[in-house]
mmCIF file of C-alpha atoms in Angstrom:
data_model
loop_
_atom_site.group_PDB
_atom_site.id
_atom_site.type_symbol
_atom_site.label_atom_id
_atom_site.label_comp_id
_atom_site.label_asym_id
_atom_site.label_seq_id
_atom_site.Cartn_x
_atom_site.Cartn_y
_atom_site.Cartn_z
ATOM 1 C CA MET B 1247 0.000 0.000 0.000
ATOM 2 C CA ASP B 1248 1.463 3.355 -1.029
ATOM 3 C CA ALA B 1249 0.460 6.779 0.200
ATOM 4 C CA VAL B 1250 1.749 10.308 0.165
ATOM 5 C CA MET B 1251 1.383 11.864 3.598
ATOM 6 C CA GLU B 1252 2.409 14.984 5.409
ATOM 7 C CA LEU B 1253 4.914 14.244 8.162
ATOM 8 C CA THR B 1254 3.420 16.490 10.845
ATOM 9 C CA GLU B 1255 0.808 19.217 11.088
ATOM 10 C CA LYS B 1256 3.426 21.602 12.539
ATOM 11 C CA GLU B 1257 5.627 21.133 9.498
ATOM 12 C CA LYS B 1258 2.634 21.674 7.236
ATOM 13 C CA SER B 1259 1.903 25.050 8.801
ATOM 14 C CA THR B 1260 5.546 26.211 8.622
ATOM 15 C CA GLY B 1261 6.438 24.747 5.219
ATOM 16 C CA SER B 1262 6.918 27.162 2.354
ATOM 17 C CA SER B 1263 5.090 26.786 -0.909
ATOM 18 C CA VAL B 1264 6.432 27.585 -4.356
ATOM 19 C CA GLU B 1265 4.356 30.772 -4.434
ATOM 20 C CA GLU B 1266 5.764 31.990 -1.110
ATOM 21 C CA SER B 1267 9.411 31.369 -1.971
ATOM 22 C CA GLY B 1268 9.557 32.681 -5.532
ATOM 23 C CA THR B 1269 10.787 30.388 -8.291
ATOM 24 C CA ARG B 1270 10.304 26.654 -8.312
ATOM 25 C CA GLN B 1271 14.069 26.086 -8.432
ATOM 26 C CA ARG B 1272 14.742 28.286 -5.387
ATOM 27 C CA SER B 1273 11.932 26.571 -3.485
ATOM 28 C CA LYS B 1274 13.357 23.128 -4.250
ATOM 29 C CA ARG B 1275 16.829 24.194 -3.080
ATOM 30 C CA SER B 1276 15.452 25.579 0.191
ATOM 31 C CA ARG B 1277 13.499 22.358 0.858
ATOM 32 C CA THR B 1278 16.642 20.302 0.166
ATOM 33 C CA LYS B 1279 18.662 22.455 2.567
ATOM 34 C CA GLU B 1280 16.025 22.052 5.277
ATOM 35 C CA LEU B 1281 16.050 18.258 4.797
ATOM 36 C CA ASP B 1282 19.846 18.181 4.899
ATOM 37 C CA LYS B 1283 19.832 20.048 8.242
ATOM 38 C CA CYS B 1284 17.731 17.275 9.757
ATOM 39 C CA SER B 1285 19.934 14.673 11.500
ATOM 40 C CA ASN B 1286 19.468 10.988 10.697
ATOM 41 C CA GLN B 1287 18.094 10.475 14.195
ATOM 42 C CA GLU B 1288 15.556 13.298 13.742
ATOM 43 C CA LEU B 1289 14.620 11.984 10.289
ATOM 44 C CA GLY B 1290 14.042 8.539 11.804
ATOM 45 C CA ARG B 1291 11.914 9.953 14.618
ATOM 46 C CA ARG B 1292 9.810 11.922 12.162
ATOM 47 C CA GLY B 1293 9.444 8.834 9.990
ATOM 48 C CA GLU B 1294 8.251 6.795 12.970
ATOM 49 C CA ASP B 1295 5.754 9.548 13.843
ATOM 50 C CA ALA B 1296 4.453 9.502 10.263
ATOM 51 C CA ALA B 1297 4.233 5.689 10.293
ATOM 52 C CA ALA B 1298 2.312 5.670 13.583
ATOM 53 C CA ASN B 1299 -0.107 8.289 12.203
ATOM 54 C CA PHE B 1300 -0.454 6.284 8.999
ATOM 55 C CA LEU B 1301 -1.313 3.093 10.900
ATOM 56 C CA HIS B 1302 -3.666 4.871 13.316
ATOM 57 C CA SER B 1303 -5.555 6.467 10.410
ATOM 58 C CA ARG B 1304 -6.128 2.952 9.039
ATOM 59 C CA GLY B 1305 -7.626 1.632 12.256
ATOM 60 C CA TYR B 1306 -4.577 0.135 13.932
ATOM 61 C CA GLU B 1307 -4.270 0.521 17.689
ATOM 62 C CA ILE B 1308 -0.727 1.605 18.565
ATOM 63 C CA LEU B 1309 0.314 -0.444 21.618
ATOM 64 C CA GLU B 1310 3.980 0.532 21.913
ATOM 65 C CA ARG B 1311 6.547 2.762 20.281
ATOM 66 C CA ASN B 1312 10.283 2.144 20.564
ATOM 67 C CA TRP B 1313 9.752 -0.892 22.794
ATOM 68 C CA THR B 1314 13.110 -2.297 23.891
ATOM 69 C CA CYS B 1315 14.302 -5.578 25.316
ATOM 70 C CA ARG B 1316 17.594 -7.461 25.450
ATOM 71 C CA PHE B 1317 17.255 -8.334 21.738
ATOM 72 C CA GLY B 1318 16.763 -4.785 20.480
ATOM 73 C CA GLU B 1319 14.002 -2.328 19.721
ATOM 74 C CA ALA B 1320 10.672 -2.607 17.907
ATOM 75 C CA ASP B 1321 9.804 0.711 16.270
ATOM 76 C CA ILE B 1322 6.032 0.191 16.531
ATOM 77 C CA ILE B 1323 3.911 -2.567 18.016
ATOM 78 C CA ALA B 1324 0.280 -2.306 16.963
ATOM 79 C CA ARG B 1325 -2.936 -4.266 16.980
ATOM 80 C CA ASP B 1326 -4.858 -4.861 13.768
ATOM 81 C CA SER B 1327 -8.071 -6.627 14.766
ATOM 82 C CA ASN B 1328 -6.933 -10.019 16.130
ATOM 83 C CA THR B 1329 -3.310 -9.581 15.074
ATOM 84 C CA ILE B 1330 -0.325 -8.125 16.912
ATOM 85 C CA VAL B 1331 1.834 -6.346 14.340
ATOM 86 C CA PHE B 1332 5.528 -5.637 14.826
ATOM 87 C CA VAL B 1333 6.494 -2.792 12.505
ATOM 88 C CA GLU B 1334 9.988 -1.853 11.375
ATOM 89 C CA VAL B 1335 10.107 1.712 10.007
ATOM 90 C CA LYS B 1336 12.786 2.742 7.519
ATOM 91 C CA THR B 1337 13.048 6.373 6.406
ATOM 92 C CA ARG B 1338 15.332 7.879 3.769
ATOM 93 C CA ARG B 1339 15.777 11.281 2.184
ATOM 94 C CA ASN B 1340 16.084 9.763 -1.309
ATOM 95 C CA VAL B 1341 16.588 6.420 -3.032
ATOM 96 C CA GLU B 1342 20.204 6.900 -4.118
ATOM 97 C CA LYS B 1343 21.279 4.027 -1.846
ATOM 98 C CA GLY B 1344 18.176 1.927 -2.537
ATOM 99 C CA PHE B 1345 14.651 1.891 -1.207
ATOM 100 C CA PRO B 1346 14.236 1.948 2.576
ATOM 101 C CA GLY B 1347 12.650 -1.507 2.790
ATOM 102 C CA GLU B 1348 15.734 -3.044 1.193
ATOM 103 C CA ALA B 1349 17.650 -2.226 4.393
ATOM 104 C CA VAL B 1350 15.700 -4.880 6.325
ATOM 105 C CA THR B 1351 18.088 -7.822 6.204
ATOM 106 C CA ALA B 1352 17.654 -11.453 7.254
ATOM 107 C CA ALA B 1353 19.551 -10.649 10.470
ATOM 108 C CA LYS B 1354 17.115 -7.814 11.196
ATOM 109 C CA ARG B 1355 14.189 -10.198 10.602
ATOM 110 C CA ASP B 1356 15.660 -12.752 13.008
ATOM 111 C CA ARG B 1357 16.154 -10.043 15.623
ATOM 112 C CA TYR B 1358 12.555 -8.843 15.200
ATOM 113 C CA GLU B 1359 11.279 -12.367 15.767
ATOM 114 C CA ARG B 1360 13.241 -12.534 19.039
ATOM 115 C CA ILE B 1361 11.889 -9.108 20.019
ATOM 116 C CA ALA B 1362 8.356 -10.363 19.326
ATOM 117 C CA LEU B 1363 8.873 -13.408 21.540
ATOM 118 C CA ALA B 1364 10.178 -11.217 24.363
ATOM 119 C CA TYR B 1365 7.224 -8.838 24.007
ATOM 120 C CA LEU B 1366 4.681 -11.653 24.023
ATOM 121 C CA GLU B 1367 6.330 -13.186 27.112
ATOM 122 C CA ASP B 1368 5.964 -9.798 28.856
ATOM 123 C CA CYS B 1369 2.303 -9.250 27.948
ATOM 124 C CA VAL B 1370 0.048 -11.463 30.025
ATOM 125 C CA GLY B 1371 -3.291 -10.365 28.518
ATOM 126 C CA LEU B 1372 -2.456 -11.089 24.896
ATOM 127 C CA THR B 1373 -3.808 -14.503 23.979
ATOM 128 C CA ASP B 1374 -5.351 -16.053 20.872
ATOM 129 C CA LEU B 1375 -3.834 -13.436 18.606
ATOM 130 C CA SER B 1376 -1.881 -13.852 15.389
ATOM 131 C CA VAL B 1377 1.525 -12.228 14.990
ATOM 132 C CA ARG B 1378 2.609 -10.376 11.877
ATOM 133 C CA PHE B 1379 5.738 -8.490 10.828
ATOM 134 C CA ASP B 1380 5.323 -5.395 8.638
ATOM 135 C CA VAL B 1381 7.780 -2.893 7.221
ATOM 136 C CA ILE B 1382 6.919 0.721 6.527
ATOM 137 C CA SER B 1383 9.261 2.367 4.009
ATOM 138 C CA ILE B 1384 9.276 6.147 3.865
ATOM 139 C CA VAL B 1385 10.963 8.351 1.298
ATOM 140 C CA VAL B 1386 10.825 12.050 2.132
ATOM 141 C CA VAL B 1387 9.976 14.077 -0.968
ATOM 142 C CA SER B 1388 9.904 17.526 0.663
ATOM 143 C CA VAL B 1389 10.007 19.034 4.126
ATOM 144 C CA ASN B 1390 6.410 18.117 4.911
ATOM 145 C CA ARG B 1391 5.633 15.290 2.474
ATOM 146 C CA ALA B 1392 6.690 11.684 2.176
ATOM 147 C CA VAL B 1393 5.838 8.602 0.157
ATOM 148 C CA ILE B 1394 4.896 5.781 2.488
ATOM 149 C CA ARG B 1395 4.852 2.142 1.435
ATOM 150 C CA HIS B 1396 3.341 -0.364 3.871
ATOM 151 C CA HIS B 1397 4.691 -3.879 3.328
ATOM 152 C CA ILE B 1398 2.174 -6.116 5.101
ATOM 153 C CA SER B 1399 3.512 -9.518 6.239
ATOM 154 C CA ALA B 1400 6.927 -8.475 4.979
ATOM 155 C CA PHE B 1401 8.715 -11.398 6.620
ATOM 156 C CA SER B 1402 6.467 -14.086 5.132
ATOM 157 C CA THR B 1403 8.524 -16.255 2.823
ATOM 158 C CA LEU B 1404 7.081 -19.704 3.536
#
């Protein structure tokens, strides 16, 4: 599932349009500079915010964000009806080094499965639910817009 979404309402209200900044070329340069000022950590946080908003707008209940255990961190843990969904979020400024979802390796998948087991051991009230692993890939196209691709059951290969 693909979508183009605004990253945050705050960014929407402060973002400049082509009309406000003069020429299209100057506007594009200013957006690029603003994106370049954003650290990788900040870009990742904004991507996770956008992913959580994306899932929530589609009826998912967000249970946890940045849940950590001895195996690592799950970016988002959500509930989709009778399914617990562990979501890895990958955000990039462009696709020069490949699409964000391509960064989810077999080792990352194995780690996410261990994280899921640890989470389910911790949560007493979660029974009779399916488990699913999704990846949300985000490519930022301007300061306040991104293309979001939701890979449902991304780890399913059997």
